[in-house]
XYZ file of C-alpha atoms in Angstrom:
781
model
C 0.000 0.000 0.000
C 1.567 3.252 -1.121
C 0.390 6.796 -1.554
C 2.738 9.106 -3.434
C 2.933 12.064 -1.110
C 6.365 13.522 -1.688
C 9.105 13.596 -4.261
C 11.901 14.588 -1.903
C 15.045 12.411 -2.014
C 15.518 9.437 0.261
C 17.408 10.180 3.422
C 21.113 9.558 3.234
C 21.841 9.813 6.939
C 20.452 7.175 9.281
C 23.075 7.402 11.941
C 20.480 7.091 14.691
C 20.127 3.393 14.121
C 23.419 2.429 12.542
C 25.183 -0.434 14.309
C 28.141 0.534 16.507
C 30.675 -1.108 14.235
C 29.329 0.865 11.281
C 29.896 4.195 12.977
C 33.254 3.493 14.565
C 35.772 6.015 13.294
C 33.084 7.983 11.427
C 32.225 11.465 12.746
C 28.643 11.637 14.004
C 26.556 14.516 12.639
C 25.796 17.287 15.120
C 22.398 17.568 16.769
C 21.722 20.765 14.843
C 22.469 19.042 11.524
C 20.145 16.169 12.386
C 17.377 18.543 13.474
C 17.708 20.370 10.166
C 16.639 17.113 8.488
C 14.112 15.899 11.045
C 12.160 19.152 11.417
C 10.993 19.502 7.776
C 10.397 15.742 7.566
C 8.147 15.878 10.647
C 6.099 18.686 9.109
C 5.668 16.717 5.868
C 4.418 13.654 7.762
C 2.160 15.792 9.974
C 0.441 17.244 6.900
C -0.392 13.691 5.801
C -1.316 12.366 9.235
C -4.092 14.843 10.109
C -6.460 14.222 7.159
C -5.564 10.524 7.090
C -6.348 10.098 10.809
C -9.682 11.876 10.483
C -10.550 9.745 7.472
C -9.778 6.466 9.259
C -11.836 7.544 12.271
C -14.719 8.412 9.949
C -14.491 5.008 8.243
C -14.607 3.122 11.552
C -17.501 5.095 13.025
C -15.368 6.131 16.011
C -15.297 9.664 17.455
C -13.200 11.751 15.070
C -11.021 12.925 17.933
C -9.902 9.316 18.417
C -8.048 9.468 15.092
C -6.060 12.494 16.224
C -5.333 10.839 19.580
C -3.913 7.721 17.935
C -1.821 9.802 15.495
C -0.335 11.832 18.357
C 0.323 8.743 20.500
C 1.813 6.909 17.514
C 4.353 9.695 17.118
C 5.120 10.480 20.734
C 5.117 6.956 22.215
C 5.831 4.524 19.358
C 8.223 7.007 17.734
C 10.235 7.481 20.929
C 10.508 3.727 21.645
C 10.618 2.333 18.103
C 13.124 -0.300 17.032
C 12.931 1.135 13.498
C 13.509 4.841 14.183
C 12.264 6.156 10.838
C 8.961 4.263 11.018
C 5.907 6.434 11.769
C 2.909 4.863 13.509
C -0.721 5.914 13.755
C -4.267 4.719 13.012
C -4.188 1.779 10.635
C -6.246 1.334 7.481
C -5.784 -2.442 7.768
C -7.593 -2.377 11.148
C -10.501 -0.272 9.877
C -12.878 -3.153 9.224
C -12.073 -4.877 12.529
C -12.474 -1.674 14.531
C -15.728 -0.751 12.771
C -17.143 -4.182 13.559
C -16.190 -3.924 17.225
C -17.742 -0.471 17.574
C -20.964 -1.549 15.845
C -21.329 -4.687 17.968
C -19.964 -3.718 21.384
C -19.577 0.055 21.487
C -16.620 2.411 21.843
C -15.609 1.558 25.426
C -15.285 -2.162 24.684
C -13.233 -1.306 21.590
C -10.808 0.745 23.715
C -10.512 -2.187 26.131
C -9.701 -4.531 23.245
C -7.027 -2.071 22.083
C -5.447 -2.013 25.554
C -5.459 -5.820 25.773
C -3.924 -6.109 22.310
C -1.178 -3.674 23.352
C -0.392 -5.718 26.455
C -0.190 -8.862 24.327
C 2.187 -7.090 21.916
C 4.385 -6.107 24.863
C 4.469 -9.757 25.978
C 5.295 -11.056 22.499
C 8.024 -8.455 22.042
C 9.534 -9.391 25.400
C 9.582 -13.054 24.306
C 11.588 -11.924 21.232
C 9.436 -13.709 18.690
C 8.738 -10.738 16.427
C 10.309 -12.370 13.387
C 7.832 -15.232 13.702
C 5.159 -12.864 12.384
C 7.120 -12.589 9.128
C 6.550 -16.318 8.520
C 2.991 -15.585 7.360
C 2.589 -16.164 3.620
C 2.842 -12.882 1.685
C -0.174 -14.027 -0.341
C -2.264 -14.057 2.847
C -0.940 -10.692 4.050
C -1.484 -8.923 0.730
C -4.815 -10.697 0.257
C -5.948 -9.471 3.673
C -4.884 -5.900 2.851
C -6.627 -6.076 -0.528
C -9.830 -7.426 1.043
C -9.773 -4.677 3.676
C -9.055 -2.114 0.947
C -12.059 -3.210 -1.124
C -14.279 -3.162 1.960
C -13.127 0.370 2.840
C -13.432 1.650 -0.735
C -17.006 0.430 -1.251
C -18.117 1.723 2.162
C -16.598 5.165 1.575
C -18.040 5.328 -1.930
C -21.459 5.542 -0.265
C -20.269 8.594 1.703
C -18.845 10.218 -1.442
C -22.248 9.711 -3.089
C -23.924 11.423 -0.132
C -25.246 8.349 1.670
C -24.206 6.240 4.635
C -22.367 2.912 4.596
C -24.191 -0.287 5.563
C -23.223 -2.739 8.283
C -21.232 -5.144 6.070
C -19.240 -5.162 2.861
C -21.778 -7.393 1.112
C -24.646 -5.097 2.168
C -22.675 -2.101 0.853
C -22.158 -3.862 -2.470
C -25.854 -4.771 -2.785
C -26.990 -1.240 -1.900
C -24.516 0.436 -4.282
C -26.724 0.432 -7.443
C -29.521 2.231 -5.588
C -27.024 4.769 -4.200
C -25.591 5.356 -7.684
C -29.058 5.985 -9.076
C -29.652 8.965 -6.771
C -26.417 10.560 -5.563
C -26.197 13.764 -3.543
C -24.618 16.027 -6.175
C -22.755 18.476 -3.870
C -21.117 15.589 -1.992
C -20.291 13.877 -5.271
C -18.709 17.066 -6.652
C -16.507 17.459 -3.577
C -15.528 13.779 -3.705
C -14.651 13.888 -7.408
C -12.500 16.986 -6.903
C -10.661 15.355 -3.995
C -10.080 12.108 -5.927
C -8.880 14.017 -8.993
C -6.389 15.983 -6.933
C -5.185 12.850 -5.139
C -4.523 11.035 -8.416
C -3.274 14.004 -10.434
C -1.145 15.902 -7.925
C 1.886 13.546 -7.998
C 1.881 13.682 -11.818
C 2.637 17.405 -11.903
C 6.346 16.598 -11.560
C 6.193 14.628 -14.822
C 5.129 17.597 -16.923
C 7.646 18.597 -19.615
C 9.968 21.565 -19.390
C 9.637 24.340 -16.847
C 6.131 23.163 -15.923
C 7.682 19.960 -14.588
C 10.154 21.948 -12.479
C 7.321 23.962 -10.955
C 5.362 20.744 -10.468
C 8.282 19.162 -8.621
C 8.267 22.004 -6.123
C 4.482 21.872 -5.730
C 4.411 18.125 -5.114
C 6.458 18.605 -1.963
C 3.092 19.467 -0.415
C 1.333 16.133 0.304
C -1.429 15.194 -2.107
C -3.739 14.163 0.753
C -3.584 17.639 2.297
C -4.140 19.376 -1.046
C -7.108 17.119 -1.854
C -8.877 17.754 1.448
C -8.105 21.477 1.215
C -9.477 21.619 -2.343
C -12.678 19.825 -1.345
C -13.124 22.084 1.661
C -12.484 25.237 -0.379
C -15.017 24.142 -3.011
C -17.712 23.443 -0.443
C -17.141 26.665 1.489
C -16.681 28.849 -1.588
C -19.917 27.685 -3.233
C -21.801 27.496 0.034
C -22.708 23.843 -0.481
C -24.895 22.153 2.084
C -22.910 19.094 3.132
C -22.278 16.857 6.082
C -19.079 18.108 7.703
C -16.675 16.959 10.375
C -18.438 16.867 13.717
C -15.436 17.258 15.953
C -16.478 17.305 19.603
C -14.659 19.549 22.012
C -11.900 17.889 23.966
C -13.977 18.338 27.072
C -16.463 15.886 25.556
C -13.806 13.389 24.508
C -14.200 10.315 26.689
C -11.258 8.393 28.103
C -11.424 4.635 28.316
C -13.330 3.196 31.265
C -13.592 -0.351 32.516
C -16.637 -2.134 31.047
C -18.887 -4.072 33.381
C -17.613 -7.548 34.306
C -20.995 -8.988 33.333
C -20.622 -7.670 29.782
C -17.087 -8.989 29.486
C -18.089 -12.360 30.890
C -21.002 -12.721 28.503
C -18.896 -12.054 25.417
C -15.414 -13.188 26.442
C -14.908 -15.781 23.618
C -15.618 -13.254 20.852
C -13.715 -10.490 22.653
C -10.702 -12.779 23.064
C -10.841 -13.513 19.347
C -11.011 -9.760 18.684
C -7.931 -9.135 20.861
C -5.978 -11.838 19.028
C -7.095 -10.472 15.654
C -6.139 -6.870 16.449
C -2.797 -8.067 17.836
C -2.045 -10.191 14.780
C -3.040 -7.625 12.142
C -1.406 -4.662 13.893
C 1.794 -6.617 14.581
C 2.159 -8.054 11.074
C 1.464 -4.698 9.411
C 3.905 -2.893 11.715
C 6.678 -5.459 11.262
C 6.282 -5.649 7.491
C 6.384 -1.854 7.331
C 9.492 -1.868 9.562
C 11.230 -4.322 7.244
C 10.346 -2.111 4.257
C 11.792 0.954 6.010
C 14.958 -0.986 6.870
C 15.366 -1.823 3.185
C 14.854 1.804 2.160
C 17.499 3.019 4.614
C 19.814 -0.030 4.304
C 20.056 -0.250 8.085
C 18.783 -3.179 10.184
C 16.249 -2.410 12.911
C 15.259 -4.241 16.087
C 11.924 -5.904 15.331
C 11.333 -7.093 18.911
C 11.807 -3.544 20.186
C 9.524 -2.320 17.418
C 6.810 -4.750 18.548
C 7.171 -3.612 22.159
C 6.881 0.041 21.098
C 3.685 -0.756 19.193
C 2.323 -2.496 22.289
C 3.111 0.470 24.529
C 1.461 2.846 22.042
C -1.694 0.713 21.854
C -1.961 0.601 25.650
C -1.684 4.410 25.831
C -4.042 5.087 22.910
C -6.602 2.708 24.377
C -6.455 4.464 27.754
C -6.816 7.877 26.094
C -9.712 6.842 23.862
C -7.809 6.526 20.582
C -7.942 4.095 17.650
C -5.651 1.026 17.480
C -2.163 1.874 16.229
C 0.172 0.227 13.744
C 3.225 1.236 11.762
C 2.137 2.486 8.356
C 3.759 2.381 4.928
C 2.212 5.706 3.875
C 3.588 7.774 6.743
C 6.891 5.875 7.009
C 7.791 6.115 3.323
C 6.914 9.821 3.424
C 9.203 10.244 6.425
C 12.139 8.591 4.666
C 11.599 10.431 1.374
C 11.389 13.749 3.199
C 14.936 13.244 4.470
C 14.391 12.210 8.109
C 17.569 11.220 9.916
C 16.491 10.062 13.393
C 13.454 9.072 15.442
C 12.891 12.723 16.326
C 11.029 13.262 13.060
C 8.325 10.788 14.168
C 8.205 12.254 17.678
C 7.905 15.830 16.381
C 5.145 14.802 13.977
C 3.185 13.498 16.973
C 3.738 16.789 18.757
C 2.460 18.785 15.753
C -0.654 16.573 15.592
C -1.286 17.195 19.277
C -0.921 20.970 18.865
C -3.167 20.969 15.787
C -5.818 18.934 17.577
C -5.967 21.569 20.307
C -5.517 24.754 18.261
C -7.203 23.994 14.925
C -10.457 22.404 16.079
C -12.554 25.201 14.551
C -10.894 24.917 11.144
C -11.194 21.130 11.027
C -14.983 21.389 11.450
C -15.232 22.969 7.970
C -13.947 19.803 6.260
C -16.746 17.993 4.357
C -17.089 14.276 5.103
C -17.103 13.583 1.363
C -13.514 14.885 1.067
C -12.281 12.634 3.887
C -14.232 9.704 2.437
C -12.596 10.290 -0.960
C -9.164 10.204 0.697
C -9.895 6.910 2.459
C -11.485 5.492 -0.732
C -8.298 6.115 -2.711
C -6.183 4.577 0.059
C -8.465 1.525 0.027
C -8.130 1.131 -3.736
C -4.340 1.452 -3.479
C -4.308 -1.407 -0.963
C -5.191 -3.635 -3.932
C -1.712 -3.629 -5.460
C -1.372 -5.014 -8.978
C 2.364 -5.355 -8.394
C 1.612 -7.717 -5.496
C -0.912 -9.622 -7.632
C 1.699 -10.160 -10.356
C 4.265 -11.249 -7.790
C 1.850 -13.672 -6.121
C 0.837 -15.071 -9.503
C 4.475 -15.533 -10.474
C 5.002 -17.633 -7.336
C 1.850 -19.659 -8.090
C 0.033 -18.525 -4.942
C -2.825 -16.633 -6.577
C -5.464 -19.122 -5.257
C -4.359 -18.252 -1.703
C -4.493 -14.530 -2.473
C -7.936 -14.733 -4.090
C -9.373 -16.886 -1.295
C -8.103 -14.423 1.311
C -9.487 -11.390 -0.561
C -12.938 -12.935 -0.968
C -12.917 -14.310 2.572
C -12.047 -10.952 4.140
C -14.555 -9.122 1.961
C -17.452 -11.505 2.593
C -16.719 -12.919 6.064
C -14.511 -10.356 7.790
C -10.825 -10.329 8.642
C -10.570 -13.242 11.131
C -12.566 -15.749 9.055
C -11.106 -14.439 5.798
C -7.536 -14.957 6.977
C -8.534 -18.420 8.224
C -9.913 -19.264 4.775
C -6.728 -18.000 3.112
C -4.539 -19.953 5.537
C -6.555 -23.122 4.904
C -6.157 -22.768 1.143
C -2.407 -22.163 1.652
C -2.113 -25.376 3.689
C -4.063 -27.380 1.092
C -1.938 -25.955 -1.709
C 1.256 -26.819 0.183
C 0.027 -30.391 0.773
C -0.862 -30.680 -2.902
C 2.610 -29.568 -3.926
C 4.248 -31.878 -1.400
C 2.414 -34.852 -2.886
C 2.608 -33.737 -6.503
C 5.488 -35.254 -8.433
C 6.291 -34.768 -12.115
C 7.509 -37.751 -14.117
C 8.778 -37.317 -17.670
C 10.107 -39.986 -20.053
C 12.564 -38.816 -22.721
C 13.717 -40.935 -25.672
C 17.437 -40.430 -26.355
C 18.944 -40.481 -29.884
C 20.856 -43.700 -29.137
C 17.642 -45.605 -28.371
C 17.927 -45.385 -24.600
C 15.403 -43.703 -22.302
C 15.826 -41.086 -19.602
C 13.209 -40.923 -16.841
C 13.340 -37.701 -14.808
C 11.322 -37.267 -11.627
C 10.821 -33.885 -9.991
C 9.394 -33.332 -6.544
C 8.762 -35.745 -3.672
C 7.984 -39.298 -4.745
C 5.338 -40.503 -2.301
C 2.588 -43.129 -2.369
C 0.352 -40.549 -4.094
C 2.734 -40.460 -7.066
C 2.999 -44.268 -7.479
C 0.154 -44.557 -10.066
C 1.647 -41.772 -12.186
C 5.124 -43.323 -11.895
C 3.791 -46.767 -12.866
C 2.026 -45.422 -15.958
C 5.169 -43.610 -17.105
C 7.444 -46.628 -16.618
C 4.979 -48.883 -18.445
C 5.514 -46.857 -21.646
C 9.192 -47.929 -21.889
C 10.002 -50.931 -24.170
C 11.012 -54.057 -22.296
C 14.574 -54.388 -23.602
C 15.579 -50.707 -23.522
C 18.458 -49.204 -21.602
C 16.971 -46.799 -19.041
C 18.398 -44.157 -16.711
C 16.093 -43.044 -13.903
C 17.225 -39.704 -12.433
C 15.493 -38.467 -9.280
C 15.998 -34.828 -8.276
C 17.114 -35.744 -4.760
C 13.959 -34.732 -2.857
C 11.931 -37.049 -0.626
C 11.385 -40.700 -1.627
C 8.992 -42.701 0.537
C 8.817 -46.478 0.981
C 5.948 -47.045 -1.487
C 7.715 -45.216 -4.326
C 11.007 -46.937 -3.433
C 9.391 -50.392 -3.674
C 7.705 -49.483 -6.966
C 10.984 -48.328 -8.548
C 12.971 -51.348 -7.479
C 10.213 -53.820 -8.370
C 10.005 -52.301 -11.856
C 13.799 -52.400 -12.220
C 13.890 -56.075 -11.287
C 11.231 -56.899 -13.873
C 12.799 -54.735 -16.557
C 16.226 -56.297 -16.096
C 14.679 -59.752 -16.161
C 13.321 -58.916 -19.620
C 16.773 -58.024 -20.958
C 16.839 -54.303 -20.230
C 19.392 -52.287 -18.282
C 18.521 -49.789 -15.576
C 20.619 -47.116 -13.841
C 19.127 -45.346 -10.842
C 20.662 -41.971 -10.064
C 19.956 -38.870 -8.033
C 21.017 -35.328 -8.870
C 22.858 -35.234 -5.536
C 25.042 -38.293 -6.348
C 23.312 -39.856 -3.321
C 22.975 -43.248 -5.002
C 22.503 -45.209 -1.793
C 19.027 -43.632 -1.504
C 17.955 -45.662 -4.543
C 20.483 -48.510 -4.284
C 20.924 -49.560 -0.666
C 23.383 -52.260 -1.675
C 25.909 -49.474 -2.355
C 26.340 -50.256 -6.072
C 27.197 -47.167 -8.075
C 25.119 -47.320 -11.241
C 26.487 -44.155 -12.828
C 29.944 -45.568 -13.438
C 31.682 -42.996 -11.230
C 32.545 -42.927 -7.577
C 30.277 -40.914 -5.351
C 31.657 -37.461 -4.739
C 31.819 -35.500 -1.535
C 28.850 -33.244 -2.332
C 25.558 -33.966 -0.654
C 23.655 -31.147 -2.311
C 22.520 -30.173 -5.778
C 25.124 -29.603 -8.418
C 24.724 -25.811 -8.387
C 24.872 -25.341 -4.630
C 28.335 -26.446 -3.330
C 29.662 -22.875 -3.454
C 26.935 -21.793 -1.008
C 28.956 -23.023 1.966
C 31.547 -25.544 3.064
C 28.957 -27.106 5.368
C 27.471 -28.935 2.376
C 30.758 -30.617 1.374
C 32.129 -33.565 3.261
C 35.712 -33.043 4.383
C 36.616 -36.743 4.430
C 39.164 -36.329 1.619
C 42.176 -34.052 1.969
C 42.758 -34.003 -1.786
C 41.232 -30.828 -3.260
C 41.793 -32.253 -6.735
C 39.161 -34.914 -6.075
C 36.690 -32.251 -5.047
C 37.475 -30.285 -8.191
C 36.918 -33.359 -10.361
C 33.649 -34.025 -8.582
C 32.508 -30.508 -9.471
C 33.556 -31.115 -13.080
C 31.511 -34.311 -13.129
C 28.541 -32.382 -11.814
C 28.957 -29.842 -14.611
C 29.190 -32.557 -17.249
C 26.092 -34.300 -15.951
C 23.793 -31.350 -15.274
C 25.026 -28.099 -16.801
C 26.816 -29.129 -19.986
C 23.640 -30.422 -21.689
C 21.976 -27.070 -21.022
C 24.763 -24.827 -22.351
C 26.256 -27.016 -25.069
C 24.297 -25.405 -27.896
C 25.192 -21.855 -26.804
C 28.867 -22.728 -26.337
C 28.903 -24.309 -29.790
C 27.573 -21.059 -31.250
C 30.253 -19.062 -29.446
C 32.870 -21.493 -30.700
C 31.793 -20.875 -34.291
C 31.274 -17.112 -34.097
C 33.942 -16.133 -31.571
C 33.542 -13.909 -28.520
C 31.830 -10.524 -28.726
C 31.579 -9.342 -25.110
C 30.153 -5.910 -24.490
C 32.002 -5.335 -21.202
C 35.422 -5.618 -19.648
C 35.044 -6.604 -15.996
C 38.162 -5.999 -13.895
C 37.967 -7.338 -10.365
C 39.928 -8.979 -7.564
C 41.178 -12.567 -7.493
C 39.360 -13.191 -4.192
C 37.694 -16.627 -4.322
C 34.538 -15.316 -2.663
C 33.774 -12.966 -5.556
C 31.927 -14.851 -8.311
C 31.498 -12.452 -11.209
C 28.856 -14.452 -13.048
C 26.791 -14.683 -9.868
C 26.721 -10.983 -8.917
C 26.200 -9.845 -12.535
C 23.818 -12.656 -13.570
C 25.931 -13.151 -16.684
C 26.782 -16.173 -18.799
C 29.249 -17.368 -21.440
C 30.328 -14.628 -23.813
C 28.993 -11.721 -21.735
C 32.065 -10.498 -19.834
C 35.723 -10.218 -20.777
C 37.134 -10.681 -17.292
C 40.499 -9.657 -15.826
C 41.285 -10.622 -12.234
C 44.267 -9.706 -10.114
C 45.168 -9.081 -6.493
C 43.405 -5.893 -5.398
C 41.685 -5.130 -8.763
C 44.583 -2.811 -9.629
C 45.255 -1.057 -12.928
C 48.970 -0.206 -13.278
C 49.335 3.222 -14.840
C 50.870 2.947 -18.337
C 54.581 3.679 -18.545
C 54.849 3.994 -14.761
C 58.394 3.068 -13.645
C 58.490 -0.045 -11.538
C 55.123 -1.413 -12.660
C 54.913 -5.114 -11.907
C 53.878 -6.218 -15.407
C 51.941 -5.234 -18.513
C 49.291 -7.958 -18.393
C 46.473 -5.643 -17.297
C 47.380 -2.996 -19.876
C 47.494 -5.681 -22.570
C 44.041 -6.968 -21.568
C 42.632 -3.433 -21.554
C 44.122 -2.696 -24.964
C 42.759 -5.947 -26.408
C 39.284 -5.322 -24.950
C 39.115 -1.682 -26.106
C 40.752 -1.883 -29.517
C 40.036 -5.437 -30.698
C 36.855 -6.526 -28.917
C 35.464 -2.978 -28.947
C 33.792 -3.334 -25.545
C 31.358 -0.580 -24.646
C 32.015 -0.433 -20.919
C 34.750 -1.185 -18.397
C 33.812 -1.992 -14.813
C 36.261 -1.953 -11.925
C 34.773 -3.943 -9.052
C 36.155 -3.957 -5.514
C 34.859 -5.919 -2.558
C 34.687 -5.880 1.227
C 37.492 -7.333 3.323
C 40.057 -7.122 0.511
C 43.382 -8.583 1.641
C 45.313 -6.385 -0.767
C 43.858 -3.235 0.790
C 44.717 -4.507 4.272
C 48.286 -5.159 3.075
C 48.536 -1.616 1.686
C 47.432 -0.157 5.011
C 49.999 -2.401 6.772
C 52.766 -1.087 4.493
C 53.653 -4.423 2.881
C 54.638 -2.620 -0.303
C 57.261 -0.598 1.642
C 58.763 -3.463 3.638
C 62.566 -3.222 4.013
C 64.756 -5.492 1.958
C 64.452 -6.705 -1.621
C 60.814 -6.321 -2.729
C 58.846 -9.507 -3.260
C 56.600 -9.919 -6.336
C 53.600 -9.148 -4.137
C 55.211 -5.980 -2.754
C 56.086 -4.778 -6.266
C 52.533 -5.429 -7.428
C 50.967 -3.627 -4.460
C 52.935 -0.496 -5.329
C 50.296 0.008 -8.020
C 47.935 0.826 -5.166
C 49.912 3.751 -3.789
C 47.625 6.171 -5.624
C 44.644 4.796 -3.688
C 46.452 5.410 -0.393
C 47.173 8.980 -1.427
C 43.552 9.551 -2.462
C 42.374 8.110 0.859
C 44.117 10.966 2.659
C 42.885 13.803 0.454
C 39.506 12.684 -0.973
C 38.173 9.391 0.439
C 35.162 7.859 -1.268
C 31.868 7.514 0.628
C 28.616 5.560 0.478
C 25.205 7.010 -0.240
C 22.930 6.263 2.695
C 25.334 4.644 5.158
C 28.741 5.236 6.710
C 31.775 3.080 5.982
C 32.383 0.198 8.370
C 36.108 0.837 8.883
C 39.233 2.223 7.230
C 39.745 -0.940 5.157
C 36.309 -0.590 3.566
C 36.943 3.089 2.857
C 40.210 2.205 1.110
C 38.404 -0.535 -0.863
C 35.918 1.929 -2.386
C 38.517 4.693 -2.728
C 40.719 2.254 -4.635
C 37.911 1.673 -7.162
C 37.727 5.423 -7.845
C 41.519 5.615 -8.168
C 41.725 2.693 -10.588
C 39.091 4.297 -12.803
C 41.303 7.396 -12.981
C 44.336 5.249 -13.800
C 42.314 3.590 -16.563
C 41.810 7.019 -18.118
C 45.591 7.372 -18.305
C 45.508 4.684 -21.005
C 45.410 6.561 -24.357
C 43.047 4.050 -25.983
C 40.616 4.264 -23.079
C 40.817 8.050 -22.937
C 40.082 8.358 -26.644
C 37.048 6.063 -26.527
C 35.642 7.802 -23.446
C 35.991 11.226 -25.097
C 34.209 9.871 -28.183
C 31.351 8.705 -25.966
C 31.695 5.081 -27.129
C 33.117 3.743 -23.865
C 31.673 3.970 -20.360
C 33.611 3.501 -17.120
C 31.763 2.031 -14.141
C 32.861 1.739 -10.517
C 31.363 -1.091 -8.482
C 31.714 -2.479 -4.958
C 30.350 -5.728 -3.530
C 29.746 -6.214 0.193
C 29.936 -9.878 1.179
C 28.231 -9.492 4.574
C 24.988 -8.169 3.050
C 25.289 -9.525 -0.522
C 24.746 -5.930 -1.654
C 26.231 -4.348 -4.772
C 27.007 -0.625 -4.916
C 27.637 1.456 -8.058
C 29.613 4.682 -8.174
C 27.959 7.966 -9.019
C 30.914 9.781 -10.563
C 29.441 13.251 -9.908
C 28.892 12.832 -6.180
C 31.803 10.359 -5.709
C 29.446 8.222 -3.620
C 28.605 4.550 -3.971
C 24.842 4.017 -4.146
C 23.232 0.611 -3.494
C 21.700 -1.169 -6.444
C 17.989 -1.558 -5.650
C 15.646 -4.060 -7.247
C 12.867 -1.461 -6.986
C 14.562 1.113 -9.227
C 14.322 1.156 -13.022
C 17.462 0.579 -15.050
C 17.637 4.214 -16.153
C 17.258 5.560 -12.623
C 20.137 8.006 -12.775
C 23.771 8.740 -13.627
C 25.348 5.902 -11.688
C 28.361 5.734 -13.945
C 30.506 8.049 -15.967
């Protein structure tokens, strides 16, 4: 769920929640500098929070002051205690349907009691440090729940925009909609249409061509939600329209929570307990998912257990003060980050501004027409149905779960709807666990290959039997199982068929893709003709960690040969045709990739490249000796560069450094200046002296996070220096000036598996984000 409310750049300073090791040796910004970022960010979020809070309160049927209370408490309490400092909490759209149902059935006081109980439960769960357990919920269920809630909100608020009143349930609202459409209240409809138009059109002003786009970029710094409500209010007041407006009671009439009668609680305790669990689950999951999203935006890890405890404390306080349930929200949090917030003080200040506005601006808020607030909440509800999430869920083959959850929430409510979605998810998982694919392939030499994918259980025995029955009795057959589960029934079926097939004159080899032949042949016979290797994992996974390779053999050559066998068996058949084409046509790579010899850096993995894509040069420290420099270790790099630029005509050259580079550590230790005759390594490292000099006068930096230590700063500074030394090559310089060659600086961090690309103008390394388009900016020269 997103609402485009600001076009300001993402914050680049998140020192407030950087880990201690990340800030060691890095000067901390002054309090005044941080406040200069947090103050405008807090105002931007405040301008969104006020109309949004009033709209959520209107949608739930709660006193409108309760929305302002929860927004203020979300900032002051959750913001001060949050484990994700840039997250902003307040009334939640995802809880709208649940809260509205509680108010309609039990009244406002019972709803406040449920909020308090849910907050106490969140405090308990956060203290037990099980916050990450909430992230185990299927994304299809979470997004389906949000979409179902969004549809329910949108249809209910459409009645208000048309001048009517919402019904008691989503289905009743849907049934009554044709009658409402046939006789709308025109003034309310006009205000609603204006508000919706502004909400949808305001962010697009920045996309206008020329100077109009520049003016639009400045205008869109004002949140669209505020402009939409202001436009609707101005229209209604200016034309003197007779409309239902915000009925904001005085704060003297605002009721604090009071203890309901024990008799009432006792009579309804099963349903109230279910309501507490539902509010806790929805508020916690939404807050934690939003926290994870904020962590990804800022590239800094937060403390999810602390975040859950802060949400619990805020819900206890808001319940006591007569406010709506609170959760961390994507709308407010993304606005906070985009507005340049640096610390938790932006969220706290936003809560303070809401509190001051609630006291000082009560008269002005009463002029707001309900149709304008309803239009705001309607648009938010529609945006909760994300087509990007639908495509992602469909790609992962979980659309049935998503659809079941959406329909369940819409027709039955959140608790039963989520239960329906969870049940469909369990059934789908059981189906996949028992669903095996069996394919029979006829080879050119007359033999047959039987491939099985997925767990072979008793449920797959009929399918397996039918497939094996198609094979001629005297054929040579290889059965290759993908290494997943094989139960006793499938095992007996395979071996019984093999016995019969061999008795008829055929030959059978039983293999697994993990070389784990004893799974299929308990007698230990190796049917593949090769000795079992040390790997006990799929052929493409041994590099993922030494824990998956047995260390029984001390001969690394045997391990290497085992990897070669795995390539020949699994990968070679897949790439043989492409390699044959490259053999005929020769190599035509578009890029020269110059990186370190470090064994942890796999170029094809981090660039998702294949044969023929990269012309790769590797050396210790990804160094580029300057041409004609006295004492250079050798000319191999210069020769490779010349060949790539002049013969292969590559269009880009990338210099890629990495974290924890041993060459950079050696440079800092002065290995290249050690007394005595220089070793080959010392002579080679002298090509890095320019990086050491640059480190002193103009060290490179990251965009959005500080460097971990001096070694990391030298690693990224060295990339910048080597790009400059590349330009000293006449062939490179000529091609760059012509505009036919592009130089790219890159850095890979092993600890986070994150790639950074150099912005040559700012001299900062920006993280490569999967959410950004390819043409997102000048990340390379």
